PDB file of C-alpha atoms in Angstrom:
ATOM      1  CA  MET A  69     -11.703 -17.763  -0.055  1.00 73.00           C
ATOM      2  CA  PRO A  70      -9.475 -15.285   1.764  1.00 88.00           C
ATOM      3  CA  LEU A  71     -10.272 -11.569   1.502  1.00 94.00           C
ATOM      4  CA  LEU A  72      -7.388  -9.151   0.986  1.00 94.00           C
ATOM      5  CA  SER A  73      -6.949  -5.765   2.834  1.00 94.00           C
ATOM      6  CA  ILE A  74      -6.258  -2.504   1.068  1.00 93.00           C
ATOM      7  CA  LYS A  75      -2.612  -2.732   2.135  1.00 95.00           C
ATOM      8  CA  GLU A  76      -2.223  -6.097   0.562  1.00 95.00           C
ATOM      9  CA  VAL A  77      -3.894  -5.070  -2.631  1.00 95.00           C
ATOM     10  CA  ALA A  78      -1.756  -1.946  -2.821  1.00 95.00           C
ATOM     11  CA  ALA A  79       1.367  -4.025  -2.375  1.00 95.00           C
ATOM     12  CA  ALA A  80       0.195  -6.407  -5.144  1.00 94.00           C
ATOM     13  CA  LEU A  81      -0.341  -3.383  -7.474  1.00 94.00           C
ATOM     14  CA  SER A  82       2.989  -1.742  -6.373  1.00 94.00           C
ATOM     15  CA  VAL A  83       1.226   1.458  -5.227  1.00 94.00           C
ATOM     16  CA  SER A  84       0.639   3.062  -1.949  1.00 94.00           C
ATOM     17  CA  PRO A  85      -2.593   2.390   0.017  1.00 93.00           C
ATOM     18  CA  GLN A  86      -3.480   6.025  -0.096  1.00 92.00           C
ATOM     19  CA  TRP A  87      -3.173   6.162  -3.926  1.00 92.00           C
ATOM     20  CA  LEU A  88      -5.374   3.169  -4.124  1.00 93.00           C
ATOM     21  CA  LYS A  89      -8.017   4.732  -1.826  1.00 91.00           C
ATOM     22  CA  TYR A  90      -8.114   7.870  -3.955  1.00 91.00           C
ATOM     23  CA  TRP A  91      -8.347   5.764  -7.143  1.00 90.00           C
ATOM     24  CA  LEU A  92     -11.225   3.784  -5.768  1.00 91.00           C
ATOM     25  CA  VAL A  93     -13.057   7.039  -4.855  1.00 89.00           C
ATOM     26  CA  ALA A  94     -12.625   8.172  -8.435  1.00 86.00           C
ATOM     27  CA  ASN A  95     -13.263   4.635 -10.016  1.00 86.00           C
ATOM     28  CA  PRO A  96     -15.594   2.730  -7.668  1.00 87.00           C
ATOM     29  CA  ILE A  97     -17.103   0.400 -10.346  1.00 87.00           C
ATOM     30  CA  ASP A  98     -15.863  -1.212 -13.594  1.00 85.00           C
ATOM     31  CA  ALA A  99     -17.396  -0.769 -17.024  1.00 81.00           C
ATOM     32  CA  ALA A 100     -20.037  -3.531 -16.168  1.00 84.00           C
ATOM     33  CA  GLY A 101     -21.109  -1.614 -13.063  1.00 86.00           C
ATOM     34  CA  SER A 102     -19.687  -4.032 -10.537  1.00 90.00           C
ATOM     35  CA  PRO A 103     -17.757  -2.537  -7.532  1.00 92.00           C
ATOM     36  CA  PHE A 104     -14.063  -3.369  -7.153  1.00 92.00           C
ATOM     37  CA  TYR A 105     -14.355  -4.089  -3.469  1.00 93.00           C
ATOM     38  CA  VAL A 106     -16.681  -5.224  -0.750  1.00 93.00           C
ATOM     39  CA  ARG A 107     -17.213  -2.948   2.293  1.00 91.00           C
ATOM     40  CA  LEU A 108     -17.186  -4.693   5.607  1.00 92.00           C
ATOM     41  CA  GLY A 109     -17.866  -2.063   8.264  1.00 91.00           C
ATOM     42  CA  ARG A 110     -15.278   0.745   7.684  1.00 89.00           C
ATOM     43  CA  SER A 111     -12.813  -1.512   5.889  1.00 91.00           C
ATOM     44  CA  LEU A 112     -12.604  -2.345   2.214  1.00 91.00           C
ATOM     45  CA  LYS A 113     -11.956  -6.015   1.386  1.00 94.00           C
ATOM     46  CA  PHE A 114     -10.964  -7.544  -1.998  1.00 95.00           C
ATOM     47  CA  GLU A 115     -10.924 -10.879  -3.658  1.00 94.00           C
ATOM     48  CA  ALA A 116      -8.036 -12.034  -5.908  1.00 93.00           C
ATOM     49  CA  LYS A 117     -10.225 -11.487  -8.908  1.00 93.00           C
ATOM     50  CA  ASP A 118     -10.859  -7.901  -7.906  1.00 94.00           C
ATOM     51  CA  VAL A 119      -7.102  -7.189  -8.283  1.00 94.00           C
ATOM     52  CA  ASP A 120      -7.180  -8.588 -11.755  1.00 94.00           C
ATOM     53  CA  ARG A 121     -10.255  -6.480 -12.663  1.00 93.00           C
ATOM     54  CA  ILE A 122      -8.528  -3.340 -11.275  1.00 94.00           C
ATOM     55  CA  LEU A 123      -5.518  -4.072 -13.530  1.00 93.00           C
ATOM     56  CA  ALA A 124      -7.786  -4.760 -16.532  1.00 91.00           C
ATOM     57  CA  HIS A 125      -9.648  -1.488 -15.951  1.00 91.00           C
ATOM     58  CA  LEU A 126      -6.397   0.493 -15.622  1.00 90.00           C
ATOM     59  CA  ARG A 127      -5.237  -1.091 -18.886  1.00 88.00           C
ATOM     60  CA  GLN A 128      -8.448  -0.148 -20.743  1.00 85.00           C
ATOM     61  CA  LEU A 129      -8.178   3.442 -19.543  1.00 83.00           C
ATOM     62  CA  GLU A 130      -4.574   3.611 -20.509  1.00 83.00           C
ATOM     63  CA  ALA A 131      -5.168   2.074 -23.907  1.00 78.00           C
ATOM     64  CA  ALA A 132      -8.086   4.441 -24.578  1.00 75.00           C
ATOM     65  CA  ARG A 133      -5.909   7.349 -23.487  1.00 76.00           C
ATOM     66  CA  LEU A 134      -2.992   6.381 -25.672  1.00 74.00           C
ATOM     67  CA  GLY A 135      -5.086   5.108 -28.624  1.00 66.00           C
ATOM     68  CA  PRO A 136      -4.896   7.570 -31.643  1.00 63.00           C
ATOM     69  CA  SER A 137      -8.296   6.598 -33.013  1.00 65.00           C
ATOM     70  CA  ILE A 138     -11.602   8.177 -32.493  1.00 60.00           C
ATOM     71  CA  LYS A 139     -12.894   4.798 -31.395  1.00 63.00           C
ATOM     72  CA  ALA A 140     -10.410   4.679 -28.497  1.00 60.00           C
ATOM     73  CA  LYS A 141     -11.385   8.225 -27.402  1.00 62.00           C
ATOM     74  CA  ALA A 142     -14.976   7.264 -27.522  1.00 66.00           C
ATOM     75  CA  ARG A 143     -14.276   4.173 -25.453  1.00 67.00           C
ATOM     76  CA  LEU A 144     -12.475   6.455 -22.886  1.00 68.00           C
ATOM     77  CA  ALA A 145     -15.465   8.781 -22.796  1.00 66.00           C
ATOM     78  CA  GLY A 146     -17.694   5.757 -22.304  1.00 66.00           C
ATOM     79  CA  LEU A 147     -15.670   4.386 -19.517  1.00 68.00           C
ATOM     80  CA  MET A 148     -15.419   7.807 -17.849  1.00 65.00           C
ATOM     81  CA  SER A 149     -19.225   8.467 -18.209  1.00 63.00           C
ATOM     82  CA  HIS A 150     -19.876   5.579 -15.784  1.00 62.00           C
ATOM     83  CA  LEU A 151     -17.887   7.474 -13.184  1.00 58.00           C
ATOM     84  CA  GLY A 152     -19.677  10.556 -11.970  1.00 55.00           C
ATOM     85  CA  GLY A 153     -21.331  11.648 -15.218  1.00 53.00           C
ATOM     86  CA  TYR A 154     -18.136  12.729 -17.041  1.00 53.00           C
ATOM     87  CA  ASP A 155     -18.933  14.406 -20.273  1.00 61.00           C
ATOM     88  CA  HIS A 156     -16.023  14.276 -22.778  1.00 58.00           C
ATOM     89  CA  LEU A 157     -17.476  16.794 -25.220  1.00 64.00           C
ATOM     90  CA  LYS A 158     -18.218  19.267 -22.346  1.00 69.00           C
ATOM     91  CA  ALA A 159     -14.684  18.926 -21.103  1.00 68.00           C
ATOM     92  CA  VAL A 160     -13.251  19.580 -24.599  1.00 70.00           C
ATOM     93  CA  ARG A 161     -15.427  22.710 -24.944  1.00 74.00           C
ATOM     94  CA  GLU A 162     -14.380  24.017 -21.535  1.00 74.00           C
ATOM     95  CA  ALA A 163     -10.701  23.519 -22.259  1.00 71.00           C
ATOM     96  CA  ALA A 164     -11.074  25.344 -25.735  1.00 73.00           C
ATOM     97  CA  GLU A 165     -12.903  28.241 -23.916  1.00 75.00           C
ATOM     98  CA  ALA A 166     -10.244  28.407 -21.276  1.00 71.00           C
ATOM     99  CA  ARG A 167      -7.601  28.903 -23.980  1.00 70.00           C
ATOM    100  CA  ARG A 168      -9.587  31.718 -25.546  1.00 71.00           C
ATOM    101  CA  ARG A 169      -9.926  33.719 -22.238  1.00 63.00           C
ATOM    102  CA  PRO A 170      -7.424  36.526 -21.685  1.00 62.00           C
ATOM    103  CA  LYS A 171      -4.690  35.488 -19.351  1.00 62.00           C
ATOM    104  CA  THR A 172      -4.304  38.787 -17.757  1.00 66.00           C
ATOM    105  CA  GLU A 173      -6.178  39.626 -14.599  1.00 65.00           C
ATOM    106  CA  PRO A 174      -6.543  42.939 -12.901  1.00 63.00           C
ATOM    107  CA  PRO A 175      -4.005  43.571 -10.214  1.00 61.00           C
ATOM    108  CA  LYS A 176      -5.020  42.458  -6.787  1.00 65.00           C
ATOM    109  CA  ARG A 177      -5.966  45.323  -4.440  1.00 68.00           C
ATOM    110  CA  ARG A 178      -4.064  45.505  -1.257  1.00 67.00           C
ATOM    111  CA  VAL A 179      -6.021  45.799   1.863  1.00 63.00           C
ATOM    112  CA  ARG A 180      -4.670  48.054   4.632  1.00 65.00           C
ATOM    113  CA  LEU A 181      -5.705  47.687   8.131  1.00 67.00           C
ATOM    114  CA  PRO A 182      -6.815  50.856   9.989  1.00 69.00           C
ATOM    115  CA  ARG A 183      -4.239  52.386  12.163  1.00 74.00           C
ATOM    116  CA  ARG A 184      -4.779  53.155  15.794  1.00 74.00           C
ATOM    117  CA  PRO A 185      -5.674  56.721  16.301  1.00 77.00           C
ATOM    118  CA  ARG A 186      -2.849  58.798  17.684  1.00 75.00           C
ATOM    119  CA  PRO A 187      -3.367  60.101  21.162  1.00 77.00           C
ATOM    120  CA  SER A 188      -4.098  63.722  21.281  1.00 74.00           C
ATOM    121  CA  SER A 189      -1.498  65.901  22.947  1.00 69.00           C
ATOM    122  CA  GLU A 190      -3.745  67.865  25.169  1.00 62.00           C
TER     123      GLU A 190
END
């Protein structure tokens, strides 16, 4: 079974290799806890089924984001909780608190550098 490189997988997904790397850092595993790639030394290698799993995971995230129901939002929170301890309710509370904070900030103080002393005329 041939293993695919990150460039080949990115081409198959029609994204840049850099985008795929960033996405894999943010989403290293699927909902079942299985990683999307195999690390061989410094490189990441993929099987053909991994590409299909990445697409399925992207579809699930998008369906949960677009879904109007509470069930879909709960599914998104459940998917995101597998990735770095994302807490949906905490994020909603923080966003609401940020809207309540006053938008005005005190003006920034300017810092002036000390001038060289003038030579005395003696």
